[in-house]
mmCIF file of C-alpha atoms and ligand atoms in Angstrom:
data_model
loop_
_atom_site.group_PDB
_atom_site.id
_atom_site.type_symbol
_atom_site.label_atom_id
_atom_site.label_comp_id
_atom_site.label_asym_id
_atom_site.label_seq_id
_atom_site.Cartn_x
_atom_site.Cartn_y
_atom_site.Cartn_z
ATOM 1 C CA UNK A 1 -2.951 4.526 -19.404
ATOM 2 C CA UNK A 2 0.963 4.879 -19.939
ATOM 3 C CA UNK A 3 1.851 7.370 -17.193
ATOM 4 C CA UNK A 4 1.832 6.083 -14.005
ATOM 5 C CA UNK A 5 3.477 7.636 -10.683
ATOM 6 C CA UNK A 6 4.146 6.066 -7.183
ATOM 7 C CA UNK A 7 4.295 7.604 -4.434
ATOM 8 C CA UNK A 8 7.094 6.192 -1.568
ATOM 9 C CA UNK A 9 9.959 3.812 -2.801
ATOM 10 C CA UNK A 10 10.100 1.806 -0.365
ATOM 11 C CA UNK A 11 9.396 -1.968 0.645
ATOM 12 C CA UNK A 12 5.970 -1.532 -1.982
ATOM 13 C CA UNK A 13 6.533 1.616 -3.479
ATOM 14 C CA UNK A 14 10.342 -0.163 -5.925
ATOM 15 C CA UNK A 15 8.179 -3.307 -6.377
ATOM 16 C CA UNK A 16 5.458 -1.260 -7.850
ATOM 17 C CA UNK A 17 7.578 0.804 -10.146
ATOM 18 C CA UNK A 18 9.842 -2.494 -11.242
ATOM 19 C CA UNK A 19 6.331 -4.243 -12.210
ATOM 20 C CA UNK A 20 5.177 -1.358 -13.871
ATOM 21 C CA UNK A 21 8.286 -0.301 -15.686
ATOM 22 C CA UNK A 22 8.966 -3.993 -16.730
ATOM 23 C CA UNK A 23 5.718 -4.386 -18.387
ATOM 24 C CA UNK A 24 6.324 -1.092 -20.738
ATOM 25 C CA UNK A 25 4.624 1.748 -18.425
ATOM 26 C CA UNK A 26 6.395 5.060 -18.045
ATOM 27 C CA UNK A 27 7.282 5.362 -13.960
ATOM 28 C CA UNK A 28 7.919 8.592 -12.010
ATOM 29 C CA UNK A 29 8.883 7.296 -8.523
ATOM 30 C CA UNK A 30 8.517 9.542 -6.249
ATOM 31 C CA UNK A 31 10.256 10.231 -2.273
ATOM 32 C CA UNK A 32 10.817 12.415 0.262
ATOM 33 C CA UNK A 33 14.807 12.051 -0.403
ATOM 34 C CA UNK A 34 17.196 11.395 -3.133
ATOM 35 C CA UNK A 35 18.735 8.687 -0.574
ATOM 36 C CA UNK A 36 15.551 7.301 -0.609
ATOM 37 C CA UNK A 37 15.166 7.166 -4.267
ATOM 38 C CA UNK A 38 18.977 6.040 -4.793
ATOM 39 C CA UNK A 39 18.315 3.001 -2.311
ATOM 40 C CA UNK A 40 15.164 1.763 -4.556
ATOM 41 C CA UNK A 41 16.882 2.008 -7.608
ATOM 42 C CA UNK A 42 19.744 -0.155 -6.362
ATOM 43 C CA UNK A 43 16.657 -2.741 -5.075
ATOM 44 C CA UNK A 44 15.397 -2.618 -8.661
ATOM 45 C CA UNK A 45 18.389 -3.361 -10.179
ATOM 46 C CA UNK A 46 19.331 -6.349 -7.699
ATOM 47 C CA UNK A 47 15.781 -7.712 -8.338
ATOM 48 C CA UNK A 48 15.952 -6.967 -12.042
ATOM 49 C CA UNK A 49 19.711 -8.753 -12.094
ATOM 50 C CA UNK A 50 18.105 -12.189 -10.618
ATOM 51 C CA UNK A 51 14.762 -11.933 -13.202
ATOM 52 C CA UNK A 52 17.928 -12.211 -15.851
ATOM 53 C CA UNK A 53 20.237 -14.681 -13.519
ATOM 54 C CA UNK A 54 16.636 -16.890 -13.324
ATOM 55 C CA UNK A 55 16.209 -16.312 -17.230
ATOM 56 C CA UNK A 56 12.449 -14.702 -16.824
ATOM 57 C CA UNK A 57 14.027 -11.485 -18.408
ATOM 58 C CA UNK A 58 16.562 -10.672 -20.402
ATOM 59 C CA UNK A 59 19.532 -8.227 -20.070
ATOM 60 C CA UNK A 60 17.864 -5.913 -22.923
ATOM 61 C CA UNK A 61 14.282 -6.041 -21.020
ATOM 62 C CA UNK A 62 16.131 -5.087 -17.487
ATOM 63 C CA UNK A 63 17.906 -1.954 -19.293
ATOM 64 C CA UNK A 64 14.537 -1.065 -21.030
ATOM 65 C CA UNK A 65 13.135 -1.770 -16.994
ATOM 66 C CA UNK A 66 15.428 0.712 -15.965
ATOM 67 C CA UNK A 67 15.294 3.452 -18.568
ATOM 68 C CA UNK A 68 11.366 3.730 -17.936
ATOM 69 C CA UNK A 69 11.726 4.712 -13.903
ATOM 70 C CA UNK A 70 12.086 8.311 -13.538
ATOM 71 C CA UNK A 71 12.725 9.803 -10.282
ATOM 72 C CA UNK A 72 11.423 12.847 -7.880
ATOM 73 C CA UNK A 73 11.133 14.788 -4.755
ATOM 74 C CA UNK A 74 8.355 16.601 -5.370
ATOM 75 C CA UNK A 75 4.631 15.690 -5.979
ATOM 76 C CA UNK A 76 3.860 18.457 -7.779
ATOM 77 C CA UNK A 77 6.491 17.994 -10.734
ATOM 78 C CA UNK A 78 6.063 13.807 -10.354
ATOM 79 C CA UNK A 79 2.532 13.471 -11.013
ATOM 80 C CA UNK A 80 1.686 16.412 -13.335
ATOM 81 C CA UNK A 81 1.429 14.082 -16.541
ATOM 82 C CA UNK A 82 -0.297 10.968 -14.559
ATOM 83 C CA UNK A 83 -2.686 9.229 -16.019
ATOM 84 C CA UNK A 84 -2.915 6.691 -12.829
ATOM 85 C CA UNK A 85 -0.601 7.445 -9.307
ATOM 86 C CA UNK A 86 -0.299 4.454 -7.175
ATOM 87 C CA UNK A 87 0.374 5.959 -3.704
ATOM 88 C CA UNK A 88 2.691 3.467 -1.099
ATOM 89 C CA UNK A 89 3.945 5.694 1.366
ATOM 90 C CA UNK A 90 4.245 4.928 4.899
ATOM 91 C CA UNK A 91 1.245 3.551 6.654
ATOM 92 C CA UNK A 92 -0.434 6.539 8.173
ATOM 93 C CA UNK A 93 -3.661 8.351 8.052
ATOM 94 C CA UNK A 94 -2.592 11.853 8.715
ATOM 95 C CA UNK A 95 0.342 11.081 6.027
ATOM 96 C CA UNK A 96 -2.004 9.554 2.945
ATOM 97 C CA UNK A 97 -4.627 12.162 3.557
ATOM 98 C CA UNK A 98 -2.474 14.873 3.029
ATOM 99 C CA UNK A 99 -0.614 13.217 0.416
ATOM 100 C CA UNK A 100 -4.227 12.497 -1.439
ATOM 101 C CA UNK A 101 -5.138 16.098 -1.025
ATOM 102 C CA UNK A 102 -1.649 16.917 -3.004
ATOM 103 C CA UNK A 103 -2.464 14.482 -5.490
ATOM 104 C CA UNK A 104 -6.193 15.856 -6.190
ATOM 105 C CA UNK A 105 -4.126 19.496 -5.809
ATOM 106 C CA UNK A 106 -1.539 18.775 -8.724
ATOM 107 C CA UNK A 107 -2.617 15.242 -10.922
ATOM 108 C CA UNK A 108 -4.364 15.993 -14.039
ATOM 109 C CA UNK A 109 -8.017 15.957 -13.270
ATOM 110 C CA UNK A 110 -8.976 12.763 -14.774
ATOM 111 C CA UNK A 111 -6.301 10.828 -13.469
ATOM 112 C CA UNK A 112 -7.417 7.369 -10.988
ATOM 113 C CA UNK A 113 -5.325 8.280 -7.157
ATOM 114 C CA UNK A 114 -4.504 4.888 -5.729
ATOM 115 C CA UNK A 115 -3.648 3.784 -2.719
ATOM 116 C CA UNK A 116 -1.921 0.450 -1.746
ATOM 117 C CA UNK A 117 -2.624 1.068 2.168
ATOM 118 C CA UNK A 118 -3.035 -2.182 3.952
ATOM 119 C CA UNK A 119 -5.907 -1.257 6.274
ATOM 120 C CA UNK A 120 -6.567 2.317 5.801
ATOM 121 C CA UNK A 121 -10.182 3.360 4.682
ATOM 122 C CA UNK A 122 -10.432 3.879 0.787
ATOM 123 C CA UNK A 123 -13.697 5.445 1.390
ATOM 124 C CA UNK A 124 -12.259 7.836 3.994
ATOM 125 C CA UNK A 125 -9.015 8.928 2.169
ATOM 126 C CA UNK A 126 -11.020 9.860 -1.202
ATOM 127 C CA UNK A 127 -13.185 11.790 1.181
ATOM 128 C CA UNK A 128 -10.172 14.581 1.172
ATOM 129 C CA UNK A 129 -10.599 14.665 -2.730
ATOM 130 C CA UNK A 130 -12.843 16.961 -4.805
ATOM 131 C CA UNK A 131 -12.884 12.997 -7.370
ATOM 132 C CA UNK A 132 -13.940 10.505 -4.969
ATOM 133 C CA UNK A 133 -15.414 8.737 -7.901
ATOM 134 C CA UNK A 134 -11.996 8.280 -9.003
ATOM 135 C CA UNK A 135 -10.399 7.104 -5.715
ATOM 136 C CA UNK A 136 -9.836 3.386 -5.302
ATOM 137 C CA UNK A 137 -7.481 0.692 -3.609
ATOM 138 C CA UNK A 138 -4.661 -1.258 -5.345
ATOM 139 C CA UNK A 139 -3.469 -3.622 -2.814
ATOM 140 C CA UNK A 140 -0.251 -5.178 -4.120
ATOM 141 C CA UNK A 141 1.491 -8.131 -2.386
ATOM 142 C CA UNK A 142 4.893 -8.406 -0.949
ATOM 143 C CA UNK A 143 7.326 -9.099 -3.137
ATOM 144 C CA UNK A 144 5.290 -7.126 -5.858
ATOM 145 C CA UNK A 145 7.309 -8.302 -9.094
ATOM 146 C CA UNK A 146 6.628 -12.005 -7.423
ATOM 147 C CA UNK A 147 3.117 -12.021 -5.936
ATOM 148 C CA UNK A 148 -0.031 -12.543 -8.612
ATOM 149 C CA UNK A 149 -2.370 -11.018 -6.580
ATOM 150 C CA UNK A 150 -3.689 -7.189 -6.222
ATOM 151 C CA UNK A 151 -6.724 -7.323 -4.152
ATOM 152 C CA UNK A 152 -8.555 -4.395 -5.827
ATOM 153 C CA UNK A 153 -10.854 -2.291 -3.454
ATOM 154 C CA UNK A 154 -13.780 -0.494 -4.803
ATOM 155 C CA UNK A 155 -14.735 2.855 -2.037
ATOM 156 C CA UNK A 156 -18.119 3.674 -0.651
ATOM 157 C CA UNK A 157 -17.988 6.215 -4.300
ATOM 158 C CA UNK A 158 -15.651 4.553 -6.741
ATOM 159 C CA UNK A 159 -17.276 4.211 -10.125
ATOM 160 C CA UNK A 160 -17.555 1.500 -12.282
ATOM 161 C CA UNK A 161 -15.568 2.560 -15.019
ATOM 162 C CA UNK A 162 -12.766 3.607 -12.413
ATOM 163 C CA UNK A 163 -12.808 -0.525 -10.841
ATOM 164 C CA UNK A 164 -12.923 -1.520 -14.277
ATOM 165 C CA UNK A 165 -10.143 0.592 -15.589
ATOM 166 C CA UNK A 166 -7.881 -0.803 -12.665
ATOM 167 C CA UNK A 167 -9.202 -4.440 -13.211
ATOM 168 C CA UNK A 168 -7.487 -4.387 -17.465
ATOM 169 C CA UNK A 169 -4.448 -2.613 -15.870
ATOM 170 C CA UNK A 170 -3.586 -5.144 -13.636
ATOM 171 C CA UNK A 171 -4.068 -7.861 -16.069
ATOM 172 C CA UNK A 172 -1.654 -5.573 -18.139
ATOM 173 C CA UNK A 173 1.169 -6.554 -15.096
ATOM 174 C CA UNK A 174 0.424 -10.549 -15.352
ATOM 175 C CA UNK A 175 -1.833 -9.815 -12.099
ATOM 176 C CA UNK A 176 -4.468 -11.392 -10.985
ATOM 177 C CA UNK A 177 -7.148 -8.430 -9.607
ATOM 178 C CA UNK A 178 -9.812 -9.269 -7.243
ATOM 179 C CA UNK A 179 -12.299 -6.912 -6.722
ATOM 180 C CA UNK A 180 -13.592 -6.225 -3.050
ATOM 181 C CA UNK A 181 -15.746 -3.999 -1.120
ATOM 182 C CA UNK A 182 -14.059 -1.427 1.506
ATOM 183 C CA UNK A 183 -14.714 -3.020 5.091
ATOM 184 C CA UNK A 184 -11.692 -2.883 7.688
ATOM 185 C CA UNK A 185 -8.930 -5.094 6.266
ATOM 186 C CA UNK A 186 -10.776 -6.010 3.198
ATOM 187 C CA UNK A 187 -10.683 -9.433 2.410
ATOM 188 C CA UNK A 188 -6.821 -9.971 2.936
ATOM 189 C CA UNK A 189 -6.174 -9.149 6.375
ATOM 190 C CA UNK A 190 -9.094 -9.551 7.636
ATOM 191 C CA UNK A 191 -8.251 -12.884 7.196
ATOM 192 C CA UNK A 192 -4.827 -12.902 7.204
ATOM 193 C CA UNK A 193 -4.591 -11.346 10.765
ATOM 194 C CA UNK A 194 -6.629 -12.846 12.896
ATOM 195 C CA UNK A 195 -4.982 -15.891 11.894
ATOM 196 C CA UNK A 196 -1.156 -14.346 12.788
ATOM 197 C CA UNK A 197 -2.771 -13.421 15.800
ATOM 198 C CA UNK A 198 -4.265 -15.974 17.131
ATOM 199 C CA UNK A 199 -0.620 -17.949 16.420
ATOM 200 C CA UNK A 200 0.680 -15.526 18.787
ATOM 201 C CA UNK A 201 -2.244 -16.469 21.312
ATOM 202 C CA UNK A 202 -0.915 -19.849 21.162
ATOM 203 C CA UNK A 203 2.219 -19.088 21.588
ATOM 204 C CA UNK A 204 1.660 -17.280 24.515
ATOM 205 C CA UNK A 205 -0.378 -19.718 26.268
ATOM 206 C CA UNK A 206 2.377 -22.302 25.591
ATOM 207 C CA UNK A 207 0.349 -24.412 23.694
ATOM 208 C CA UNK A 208 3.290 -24.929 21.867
ATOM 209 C CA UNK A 209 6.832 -23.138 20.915
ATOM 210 C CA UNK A 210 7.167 -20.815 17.571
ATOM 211 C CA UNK A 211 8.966 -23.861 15.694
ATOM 212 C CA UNK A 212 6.035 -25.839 16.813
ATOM 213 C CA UNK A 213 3.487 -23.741 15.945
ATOM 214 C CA UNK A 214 4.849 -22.491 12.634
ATOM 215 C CA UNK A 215 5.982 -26.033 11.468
ATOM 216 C CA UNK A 216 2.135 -27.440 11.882
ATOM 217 C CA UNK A 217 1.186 -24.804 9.460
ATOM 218 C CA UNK A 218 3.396 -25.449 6.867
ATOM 219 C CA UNK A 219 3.139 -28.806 6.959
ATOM 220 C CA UNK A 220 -0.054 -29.508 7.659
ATOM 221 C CA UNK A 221 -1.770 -26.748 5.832
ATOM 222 C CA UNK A 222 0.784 -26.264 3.073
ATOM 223 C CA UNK A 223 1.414 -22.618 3.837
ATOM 224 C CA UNK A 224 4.881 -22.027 2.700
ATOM 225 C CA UNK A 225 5.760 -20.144 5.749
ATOM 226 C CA UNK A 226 4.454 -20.374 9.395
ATOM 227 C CA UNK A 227 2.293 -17.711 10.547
ATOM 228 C CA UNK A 228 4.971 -16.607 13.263
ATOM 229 C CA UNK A 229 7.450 -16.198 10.416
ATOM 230 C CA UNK A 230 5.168 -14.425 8.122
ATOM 231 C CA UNK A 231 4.625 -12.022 11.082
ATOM 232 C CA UNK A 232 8.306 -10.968 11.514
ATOM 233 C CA UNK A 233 8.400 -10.610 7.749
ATOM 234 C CA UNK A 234 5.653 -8.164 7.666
ATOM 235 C CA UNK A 235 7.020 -6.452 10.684
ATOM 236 C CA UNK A 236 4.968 -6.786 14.266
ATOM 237 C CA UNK A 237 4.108 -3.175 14.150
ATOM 238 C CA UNK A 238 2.319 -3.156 10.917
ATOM 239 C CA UNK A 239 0.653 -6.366 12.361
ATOM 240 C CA UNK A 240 -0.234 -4.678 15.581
ATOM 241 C CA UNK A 241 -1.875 -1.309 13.715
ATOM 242 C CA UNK A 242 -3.655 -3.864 11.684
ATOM 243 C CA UNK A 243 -5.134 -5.480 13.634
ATOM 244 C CA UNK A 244 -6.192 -2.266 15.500
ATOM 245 C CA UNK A 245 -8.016 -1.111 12.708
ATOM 246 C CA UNK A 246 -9.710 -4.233 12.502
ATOM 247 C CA UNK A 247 -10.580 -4.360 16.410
ATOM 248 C CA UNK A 248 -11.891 -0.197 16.071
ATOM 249 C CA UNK A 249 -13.309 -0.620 12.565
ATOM 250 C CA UNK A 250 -15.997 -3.772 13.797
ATOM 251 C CA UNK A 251 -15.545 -3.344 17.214
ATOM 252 C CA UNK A 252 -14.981 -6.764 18.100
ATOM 253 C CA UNK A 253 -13.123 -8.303 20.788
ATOM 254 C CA UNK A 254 -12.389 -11.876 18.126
ATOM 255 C CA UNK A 255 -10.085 -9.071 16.427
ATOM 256 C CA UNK A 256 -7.774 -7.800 20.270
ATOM 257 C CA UNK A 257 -4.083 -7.919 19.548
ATOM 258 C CA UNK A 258 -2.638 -10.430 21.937
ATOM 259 C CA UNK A 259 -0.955 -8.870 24.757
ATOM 260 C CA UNK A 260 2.814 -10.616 23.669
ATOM 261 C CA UNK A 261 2.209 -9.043 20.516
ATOM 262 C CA UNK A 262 1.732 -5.436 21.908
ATOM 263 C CA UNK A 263 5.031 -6.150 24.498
ATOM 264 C CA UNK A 264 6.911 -7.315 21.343
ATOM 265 C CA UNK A 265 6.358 -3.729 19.706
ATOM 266 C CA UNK A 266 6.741 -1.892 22.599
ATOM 267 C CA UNK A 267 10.508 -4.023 22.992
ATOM 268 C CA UNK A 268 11.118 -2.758 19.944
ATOM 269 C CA UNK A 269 11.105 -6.448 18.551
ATOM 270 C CA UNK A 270 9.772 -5.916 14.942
ATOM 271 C CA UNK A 271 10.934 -8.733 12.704
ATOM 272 C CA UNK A 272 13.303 -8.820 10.390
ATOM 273 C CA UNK A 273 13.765 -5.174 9.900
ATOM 274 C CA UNK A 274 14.821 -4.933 13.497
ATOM 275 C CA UNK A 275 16.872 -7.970 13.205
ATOM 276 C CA UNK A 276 14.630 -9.754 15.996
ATOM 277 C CA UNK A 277 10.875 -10.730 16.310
ATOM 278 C CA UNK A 278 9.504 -14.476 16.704
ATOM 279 C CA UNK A 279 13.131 -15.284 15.197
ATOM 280 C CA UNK A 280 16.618 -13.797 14.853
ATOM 281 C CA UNK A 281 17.900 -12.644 11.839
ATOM 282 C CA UNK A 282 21.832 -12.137 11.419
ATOM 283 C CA UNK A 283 22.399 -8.417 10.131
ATOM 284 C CA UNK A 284 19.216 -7.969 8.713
ATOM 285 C CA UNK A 285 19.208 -10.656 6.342
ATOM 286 C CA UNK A 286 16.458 -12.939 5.904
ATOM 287 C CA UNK A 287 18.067 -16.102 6.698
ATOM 288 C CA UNK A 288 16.438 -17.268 10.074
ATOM 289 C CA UNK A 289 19.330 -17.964 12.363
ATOM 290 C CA UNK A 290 17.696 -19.210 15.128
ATOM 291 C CA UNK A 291 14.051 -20.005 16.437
ATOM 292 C CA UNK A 292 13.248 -17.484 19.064
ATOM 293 C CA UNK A 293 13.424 -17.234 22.680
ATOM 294 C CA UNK A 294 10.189 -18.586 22.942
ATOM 295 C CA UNK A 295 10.722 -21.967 21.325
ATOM 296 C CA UNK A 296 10.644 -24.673 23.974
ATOM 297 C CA UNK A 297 13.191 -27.094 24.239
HETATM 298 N N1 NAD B 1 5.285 -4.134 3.433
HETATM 299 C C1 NAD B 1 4.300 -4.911 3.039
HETATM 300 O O1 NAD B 1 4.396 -6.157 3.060
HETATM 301 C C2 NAD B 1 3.013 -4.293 2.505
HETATM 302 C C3 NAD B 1 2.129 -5.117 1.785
HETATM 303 C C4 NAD B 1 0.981 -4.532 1.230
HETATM 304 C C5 NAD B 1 0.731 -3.169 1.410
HETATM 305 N N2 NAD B 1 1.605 -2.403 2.140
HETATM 306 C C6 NAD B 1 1.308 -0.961 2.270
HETATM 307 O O2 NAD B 1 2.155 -0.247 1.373
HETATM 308 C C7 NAD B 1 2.447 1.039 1.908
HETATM 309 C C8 NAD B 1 3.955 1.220 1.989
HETATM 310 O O3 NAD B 1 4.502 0.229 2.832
HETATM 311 P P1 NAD B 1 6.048 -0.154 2.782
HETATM 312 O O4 NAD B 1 6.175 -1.441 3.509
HETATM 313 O O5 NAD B 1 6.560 -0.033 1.384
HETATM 314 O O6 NAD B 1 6.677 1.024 3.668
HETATM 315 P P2 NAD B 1 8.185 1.548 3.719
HETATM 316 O O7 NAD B 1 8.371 2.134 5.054
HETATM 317 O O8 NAD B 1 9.131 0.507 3.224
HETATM 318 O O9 NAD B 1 8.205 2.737 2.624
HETATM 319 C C9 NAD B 1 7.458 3.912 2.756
HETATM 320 C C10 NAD B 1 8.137 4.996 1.931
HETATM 321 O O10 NAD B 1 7.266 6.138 1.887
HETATM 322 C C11 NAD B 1 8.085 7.270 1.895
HETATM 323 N N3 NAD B 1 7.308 8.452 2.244
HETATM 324 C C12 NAD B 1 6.868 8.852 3.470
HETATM 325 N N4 NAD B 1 6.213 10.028 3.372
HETATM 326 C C13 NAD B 1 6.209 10.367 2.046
HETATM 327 C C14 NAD B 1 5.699 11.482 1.323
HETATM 328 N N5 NAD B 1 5.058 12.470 1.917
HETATM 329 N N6 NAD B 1 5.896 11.515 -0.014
HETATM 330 C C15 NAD B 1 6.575 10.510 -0.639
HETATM 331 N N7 NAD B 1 7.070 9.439 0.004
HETATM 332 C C16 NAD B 1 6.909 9.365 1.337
HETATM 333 C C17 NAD B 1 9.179 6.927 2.903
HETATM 334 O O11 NAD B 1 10.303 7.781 2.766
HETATM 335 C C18 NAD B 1 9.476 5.471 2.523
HETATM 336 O O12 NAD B 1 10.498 5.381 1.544
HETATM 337 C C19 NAD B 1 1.741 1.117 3.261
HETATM 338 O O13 NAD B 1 0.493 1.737 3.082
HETATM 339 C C20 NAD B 1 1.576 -0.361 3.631
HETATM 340 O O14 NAD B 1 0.474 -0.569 4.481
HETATM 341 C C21 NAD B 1 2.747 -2.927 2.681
#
């Protein structure tokens, strides 16, 4: 494989690409707008200028980085020569199906369609393909060119040789793939969630205040960030839908979003990229500025 595309450039979609492009694969990146596009290349480049600042890369790698991301705003032209496309577009079923019947529309018909959804069915989204077989989940982690893991998810119909394809590739990127099974959340946030949400459940009882709660689990369970913060960093409404596929897919009450969680969305208090979730966040940046409103004193 040498041709890859990715579909959406943003958050996962520029940490895909950068990985990809830095380790010697040929990247069309691909958006609904140029401003899009212009906005990940800029992220590459920042992220690209600290891998040389940190000494992990060097200024001739970062220019090769660069010189292997093409970019598009059409499917149809951007994934005509793919051998694999990695679709990370925004989290939404209506969206990927339609994007995955484009992709079995207008990517050669041997190429592998990926999807890096967090929740969404695998098994349902290669359902709107004609190569099912072919379908399967590459579930990168947040900051991609960082994060070792891809938690690689094998639909009701993926083939063998498709898993196995995916498996070498990622150990191509300095990965390290996992191979699961397509349940709700597979094996990530299934886990993953519950556990943000039941740090919101004590948080809303007033067991204890965010600072509380999120300084137990760093220090006491070596987590390098507190549930509450990993929440805002993920953003509360990607938690929320999460966790509603979780509570749908298995039926379950364990798996209800807590109520604070729902009034948080429905406030409009997202996390970081609002500026305001479970902490404040000056201008957008990262930098926590203050533990929330719900910390007691
Ligand atoms: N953010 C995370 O921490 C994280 C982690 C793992 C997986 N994911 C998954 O990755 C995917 C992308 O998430 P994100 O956080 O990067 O979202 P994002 O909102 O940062 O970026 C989504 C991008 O998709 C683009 N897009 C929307 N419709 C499109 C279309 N028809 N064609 C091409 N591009 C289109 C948008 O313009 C946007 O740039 C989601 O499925 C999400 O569940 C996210």
């Amino acid at each position: 494989m040498k041709n890859i595309s990715v579909i959406g450039s943003g958050t996962m979609g520029n940490g895909i690409a950068h990985t990809f492009a830095q380790f010697g694969y040929s990247v069309n990146l691909i958006d609904i707008n140029q401003n899009a596009l212009d906005k990940a290349l800029q992220t590459i480049q920042k992220n690209l200028d600290r891998q040389v600042l940190k000494g992990t890369l060097t200024e001739e790698q970062k220019s090769e980085t660069l010189q292997n991301i093409k970019t598009f705003t059409s499917i149809e032209s951007g994934v005509k020569a793919a051998d694999l496309v990695v679709e990370a577009a925004t989290e939404n079923i209506e969206l990927k199906l339609k994007i995955f019947k484009d992709l079995d529309a207008f990517a050669p018909a041997d190429a592998i369609l990926a999807s890096n959804t967090s929740s969404i069915s695998i098994t349902q989204i290669a359902a709107v393909t004609n190569r099912g077989d072919n379908v399967i989940g590459m579930h990168f982690m947040n900051p991609v060119p960082v994060m070792k893991l891809v938690e690689v998810i094998r639909g009701y119909q993926t083939r063998n040789e498709t898993t196995e394809k995916i498996m070498v590739l990622s150990e191509s990127l300095q990965k390290t793939p996992v191979e699961v099974n397509d349940y709700p959340g597979f094996v990530a946030n299934r886990i993953l969630m519950p556990m943000i949400n039941e740090a919101i459940y004590t948080l809303h009882e007033g067991v204890a205040g965010v600072y509380e709660i999120d300084t137990v689990m760093k220090l006491g369970m070596a987590h390098p960030m507190g549930p509450l913060q990993l929440a805002d960093f993920i953003g509360l409404d990607v938690c929320l839908a999460i966790l509603k596929v979780l509570y749908d897919g298995f039926g379950n009450p364990k798996y209800a979003p807590c109520p604070l969680l729902v009034n948080m969305v429905a406030a409009g208090k997202k996390g970081i990229k609002t500026g305001e979730g479970f902490y404040e966040y000056a201008n957008g940046s990262k930098d926590l500025i203050i533990a929330g409103k719900f910390k007691k004193s």
